[in-house]
Structure formats: C-alpha cells, structure tokens
Short mmCIF file of C-alpha atoms in Angstrom, two decimals:
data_model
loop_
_atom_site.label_atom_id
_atom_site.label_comp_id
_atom_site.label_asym_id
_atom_site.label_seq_id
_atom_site.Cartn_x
_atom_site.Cartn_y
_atom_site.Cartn_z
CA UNK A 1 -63.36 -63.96 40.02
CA UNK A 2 -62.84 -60.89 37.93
CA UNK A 3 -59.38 -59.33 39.00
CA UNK A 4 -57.38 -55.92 38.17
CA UNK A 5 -54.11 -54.62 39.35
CA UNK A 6 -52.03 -52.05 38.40
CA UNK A 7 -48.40 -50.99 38.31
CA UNK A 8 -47.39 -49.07 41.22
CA UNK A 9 -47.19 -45.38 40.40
CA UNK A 10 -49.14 -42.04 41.93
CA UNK A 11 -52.18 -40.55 40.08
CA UNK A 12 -51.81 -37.07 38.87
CA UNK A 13 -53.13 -34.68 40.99
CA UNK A 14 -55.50 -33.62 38.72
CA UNK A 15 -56.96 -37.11 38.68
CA UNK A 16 -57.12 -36.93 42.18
CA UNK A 17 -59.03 -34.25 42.21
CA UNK A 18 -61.54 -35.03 39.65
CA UNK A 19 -62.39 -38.82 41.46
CA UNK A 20 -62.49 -36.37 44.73
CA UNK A 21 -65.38 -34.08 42.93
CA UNK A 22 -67.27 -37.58 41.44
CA UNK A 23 -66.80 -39.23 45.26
CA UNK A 24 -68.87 -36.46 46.75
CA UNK A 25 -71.36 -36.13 44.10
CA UNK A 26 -72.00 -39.79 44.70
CA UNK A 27 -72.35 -39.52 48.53
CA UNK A 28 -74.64 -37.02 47.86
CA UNK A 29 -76.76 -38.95 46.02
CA UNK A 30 -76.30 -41.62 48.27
CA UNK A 31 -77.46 -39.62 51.68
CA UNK A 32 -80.87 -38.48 49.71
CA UNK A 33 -81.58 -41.85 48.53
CA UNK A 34 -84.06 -43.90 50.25
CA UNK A 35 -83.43 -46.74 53.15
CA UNK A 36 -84.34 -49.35 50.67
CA UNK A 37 -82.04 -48.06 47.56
CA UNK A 38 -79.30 -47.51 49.69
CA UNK A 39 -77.51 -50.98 49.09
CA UNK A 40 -78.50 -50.87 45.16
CA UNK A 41 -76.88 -47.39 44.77
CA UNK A 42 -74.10 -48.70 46.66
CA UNK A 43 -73.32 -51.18 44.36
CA UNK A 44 -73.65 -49.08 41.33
CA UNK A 45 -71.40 -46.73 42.29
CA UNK A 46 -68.41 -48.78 42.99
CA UNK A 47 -68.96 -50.17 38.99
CA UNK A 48 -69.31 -46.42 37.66
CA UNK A 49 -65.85 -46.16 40.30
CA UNK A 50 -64.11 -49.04 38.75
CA UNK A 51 -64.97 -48.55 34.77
CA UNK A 52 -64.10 -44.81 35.34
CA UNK A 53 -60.26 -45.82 37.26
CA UNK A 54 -59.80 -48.27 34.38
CA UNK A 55 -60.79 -45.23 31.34
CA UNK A 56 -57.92 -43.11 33.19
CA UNK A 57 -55.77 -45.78 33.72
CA UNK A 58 -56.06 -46.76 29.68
CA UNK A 59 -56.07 -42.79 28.71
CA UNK A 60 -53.35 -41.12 30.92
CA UNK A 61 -50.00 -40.02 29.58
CA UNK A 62 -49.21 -39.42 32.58
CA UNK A 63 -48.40 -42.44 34.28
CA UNK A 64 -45.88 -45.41 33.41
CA UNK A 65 -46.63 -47.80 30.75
CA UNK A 66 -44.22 -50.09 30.24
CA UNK A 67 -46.37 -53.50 30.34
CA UNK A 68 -47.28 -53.51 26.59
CA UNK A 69 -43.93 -54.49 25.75
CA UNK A 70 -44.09 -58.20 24.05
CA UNK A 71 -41.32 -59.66 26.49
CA UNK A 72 -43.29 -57.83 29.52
CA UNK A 73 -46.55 -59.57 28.38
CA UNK A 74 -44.24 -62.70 27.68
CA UNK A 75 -44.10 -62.80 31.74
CA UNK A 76 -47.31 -61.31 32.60
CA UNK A 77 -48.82 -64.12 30.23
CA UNK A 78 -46.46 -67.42 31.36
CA UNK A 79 -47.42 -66.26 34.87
CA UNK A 80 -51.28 -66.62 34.41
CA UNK A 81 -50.65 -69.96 32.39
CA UNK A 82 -48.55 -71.50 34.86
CA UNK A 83 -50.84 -72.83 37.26
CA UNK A 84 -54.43 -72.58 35.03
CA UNK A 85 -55.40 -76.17 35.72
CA UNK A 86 -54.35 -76.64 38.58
CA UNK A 87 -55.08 -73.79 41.26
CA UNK A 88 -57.72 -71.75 39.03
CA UNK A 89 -59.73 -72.05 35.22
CA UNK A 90 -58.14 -68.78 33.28
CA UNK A 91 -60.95 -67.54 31.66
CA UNK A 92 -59.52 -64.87 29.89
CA UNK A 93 -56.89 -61.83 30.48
CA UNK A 94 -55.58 -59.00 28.87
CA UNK A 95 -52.46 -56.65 29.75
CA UNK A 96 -52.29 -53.22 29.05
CA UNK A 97 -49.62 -50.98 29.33
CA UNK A 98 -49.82 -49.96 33.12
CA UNK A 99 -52.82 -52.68 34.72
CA UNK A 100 -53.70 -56.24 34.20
CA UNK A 101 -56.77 -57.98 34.11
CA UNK A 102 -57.77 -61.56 34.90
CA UNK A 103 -60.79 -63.53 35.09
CA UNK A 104 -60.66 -66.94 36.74
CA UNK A 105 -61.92 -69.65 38.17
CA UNK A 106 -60.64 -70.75 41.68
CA UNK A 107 -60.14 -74.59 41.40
CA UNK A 108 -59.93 -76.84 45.12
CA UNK A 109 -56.94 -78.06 46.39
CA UNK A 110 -56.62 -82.04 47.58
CA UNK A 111 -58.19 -80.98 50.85
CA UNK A 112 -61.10 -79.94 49.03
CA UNK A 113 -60.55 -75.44 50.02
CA UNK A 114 -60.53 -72.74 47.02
CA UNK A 115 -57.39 -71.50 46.52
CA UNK A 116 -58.04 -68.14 47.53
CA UNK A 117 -57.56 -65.07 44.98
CA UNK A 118 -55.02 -63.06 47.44
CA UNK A 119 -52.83 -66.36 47.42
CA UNK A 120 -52.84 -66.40 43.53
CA UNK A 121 -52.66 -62.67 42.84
CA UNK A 122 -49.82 -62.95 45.13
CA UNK A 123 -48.22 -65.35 43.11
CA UNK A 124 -48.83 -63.65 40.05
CA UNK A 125 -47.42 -60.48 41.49
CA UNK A 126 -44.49 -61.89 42.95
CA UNK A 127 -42.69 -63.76 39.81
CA UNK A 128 -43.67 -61.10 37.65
CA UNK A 129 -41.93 -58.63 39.52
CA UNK A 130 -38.80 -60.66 39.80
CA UNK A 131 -38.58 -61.25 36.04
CA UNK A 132 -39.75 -57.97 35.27
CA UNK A 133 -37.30 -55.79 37.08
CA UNK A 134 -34.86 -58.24 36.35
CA UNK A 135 -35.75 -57.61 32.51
CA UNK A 136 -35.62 -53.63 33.28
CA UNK A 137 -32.66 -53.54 35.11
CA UNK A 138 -34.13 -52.23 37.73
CA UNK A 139 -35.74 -52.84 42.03
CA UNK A 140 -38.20 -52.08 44.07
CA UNK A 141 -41.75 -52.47 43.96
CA UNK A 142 -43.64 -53.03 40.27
CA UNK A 143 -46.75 -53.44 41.83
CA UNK A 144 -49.79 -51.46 43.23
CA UNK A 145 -50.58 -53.12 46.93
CA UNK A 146 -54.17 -53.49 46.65
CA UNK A 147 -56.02 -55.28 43.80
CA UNK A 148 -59.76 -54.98 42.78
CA UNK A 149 -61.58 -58.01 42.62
CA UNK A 150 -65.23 -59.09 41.91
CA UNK A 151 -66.96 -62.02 42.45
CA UNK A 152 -68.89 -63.19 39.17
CA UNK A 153 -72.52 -64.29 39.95
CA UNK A 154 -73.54 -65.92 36.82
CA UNK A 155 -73.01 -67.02 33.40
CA UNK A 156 -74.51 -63.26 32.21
CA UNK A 157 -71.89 -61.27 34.26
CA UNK A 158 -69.26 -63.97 32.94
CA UNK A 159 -69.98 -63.05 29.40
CA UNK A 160 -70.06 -59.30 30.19
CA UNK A 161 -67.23 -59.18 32.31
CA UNK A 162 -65.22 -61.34 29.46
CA UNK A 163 -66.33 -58.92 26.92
CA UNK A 164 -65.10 -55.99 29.26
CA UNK A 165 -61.86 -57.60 29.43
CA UNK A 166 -60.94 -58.51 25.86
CA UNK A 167 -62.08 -55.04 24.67
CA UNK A 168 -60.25 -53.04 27.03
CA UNK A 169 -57.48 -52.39 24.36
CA UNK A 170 -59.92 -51.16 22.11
CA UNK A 171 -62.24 -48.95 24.13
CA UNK A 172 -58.62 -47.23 25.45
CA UNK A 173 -58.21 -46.80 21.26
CA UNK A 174 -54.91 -49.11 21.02
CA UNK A 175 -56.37 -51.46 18.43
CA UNK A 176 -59.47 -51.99 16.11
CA UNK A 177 -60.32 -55.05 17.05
CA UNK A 178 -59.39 -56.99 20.36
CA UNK A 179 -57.55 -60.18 18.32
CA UNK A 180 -54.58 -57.27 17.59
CA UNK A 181 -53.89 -56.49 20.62
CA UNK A 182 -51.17 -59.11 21.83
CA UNK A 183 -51.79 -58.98 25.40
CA UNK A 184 -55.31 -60.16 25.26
CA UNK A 185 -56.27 -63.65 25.85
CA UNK A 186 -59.51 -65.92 26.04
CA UNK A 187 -59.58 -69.99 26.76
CA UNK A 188 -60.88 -71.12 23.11
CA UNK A 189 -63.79 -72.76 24.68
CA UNK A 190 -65.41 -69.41 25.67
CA UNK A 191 -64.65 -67.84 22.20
CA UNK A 192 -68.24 -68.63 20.64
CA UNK A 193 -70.09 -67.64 23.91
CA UNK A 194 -67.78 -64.16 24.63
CA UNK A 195 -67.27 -62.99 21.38
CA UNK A 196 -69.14 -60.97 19.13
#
C-alpha cells in the first residue's frame, strides 16, 4: 500500500486554479475518448493528478513546511517504526517538509484480518500530532483529513513506487542524491532491488 498525506494547510489560489484548468482539460479528453478507453484514461489521469499535487506540494513557498526539521522527522520516523512487524512490513518512507510518504505492507492480526490502512494512517496521524504540536508549542489540527493511497499490484510497481518515494527529495531539488536527505528511509533488504 503506497500512502501520502499532507500537513493541513489551504492551496494557493493560484494552485487552485491551475489543477481547475488541468481537471477540465482531462474531462475533456475523457468525454471524446472511446467506451473501451474510458477506464484506462481514467486511471492515468488520477497518476498524472497525484505526481503533479506531489511537484507543488515539494515546489511551493507558499505553504508550511515545517516537517524537515530532524526532531519532526524524529517523530514522523519512530511513528512508522513502531509497529513495522507487527501490524504492517515498512517498505520504505520519506518525509518532506509539508507531506509524508509510506509504503507498506499490511500484516494479519491473530484472527487472521489485514489491519486496514485507515486504522494505521490513523495511528500514525494521531501520535504524531500529539508530539508534534506538543514539540511546536502549539493545537489544533497538523493534519490534512484525507490521505491518498494506492494499492501496489506487483513486484514492478513495488520497485517503481519505492524509487518514487526515496527520490522525492531530489526531484523537489533538496538533495543530490536520496541517502542525504534524512527523512528518507528503505528496509535494507529492498536496497539492492530499489536502488539504482
């Protein structure tokens, strides 16, 4: 399960604006497309959606970006560790300085049912806040709602969606190379397979 949340915080208007203009170019493409493509075109658009949020999200000035902090990532990171093993496999992670993401592996509990994403986002979410406002000195809300998840299909999209992960920091021009960045992670067992 590939997983991405954010802090909570509203977009710029003029980001607004511009996914706006790319949301109806899209459902025009989308109405002229045939029955049969339909689904496909579907698909591809929420991707081109997603990898677009997460370039504004890495790129804007204009939004908080507190995260990148080493004690902030101290609790992001302790929070994703604390139950890898036993409710979920972290694959790998990486925090930036206003979203997170996660890739994991939903383990079974003793009755044999996946713990389910929400109930470990919500986790996630829920000490991290606590700590973090705590750490801030401040209240409220730290987090955006609404998460995006993704189901990972194969060992292919596993590699690709590690890769997307680890690299963030460097596509968003923070770092060279994704091993400075101190917010990224990967379980050593992967490293051969994920990186290049």
């Amino acid at each position: 399960m590939f997983i991405t949340y954010r802090l909570k915080f509203t977009l710029p208007s003029k980001i607004m604006e511009e996914f706006a203009r790319r949301r109806q170019e899209w459902l025009k493409e989308w109405e002229n497309a045939l029955p049969e493509d339909k689904q496909a075109a579907k698909v591809r658009e929420a991707g081109l959606r997603f990898a677009w949020f997460d370039e504004l999200l890495d790129k804007s000035f204009e939004v908080p970006g507190f995260l990148q902090s080493q004690e902030i990532t101290d609790i992001i990171a302790t929070a994703f560790q604390h139950f890898n093993g036993l409710r979920y496999r972290l694959i790998a992670y990486c925090v930036m300085p206003n979203h997170v993401h996660a890739l994991i592996l939903p383990l079974q509990d003793a009755e044999g049912n996946s713990f389910s994403p929400a109930r470990i986002i919500y986790g996630w979410k829920r000490y991290t806040a606590n700590r973090i406002n705590r750490s801030l000195g401040r209240t409220g809300s730290l987090w955006q709602k609404e998460s995006y998840d993704h189901v990972v299909r194969d060992e292919k999209e596993m590699i690709n969606v590690t890769e997307y992960i680890i690299q963030n920091p460097v596509r968003a021009g923070l770092v060279k190379n994704w091993e400075e960045w101190p917010g990224t992670w990967i379980a050593e067992d992967l490293r051969p397979e994920c990186v290049l």
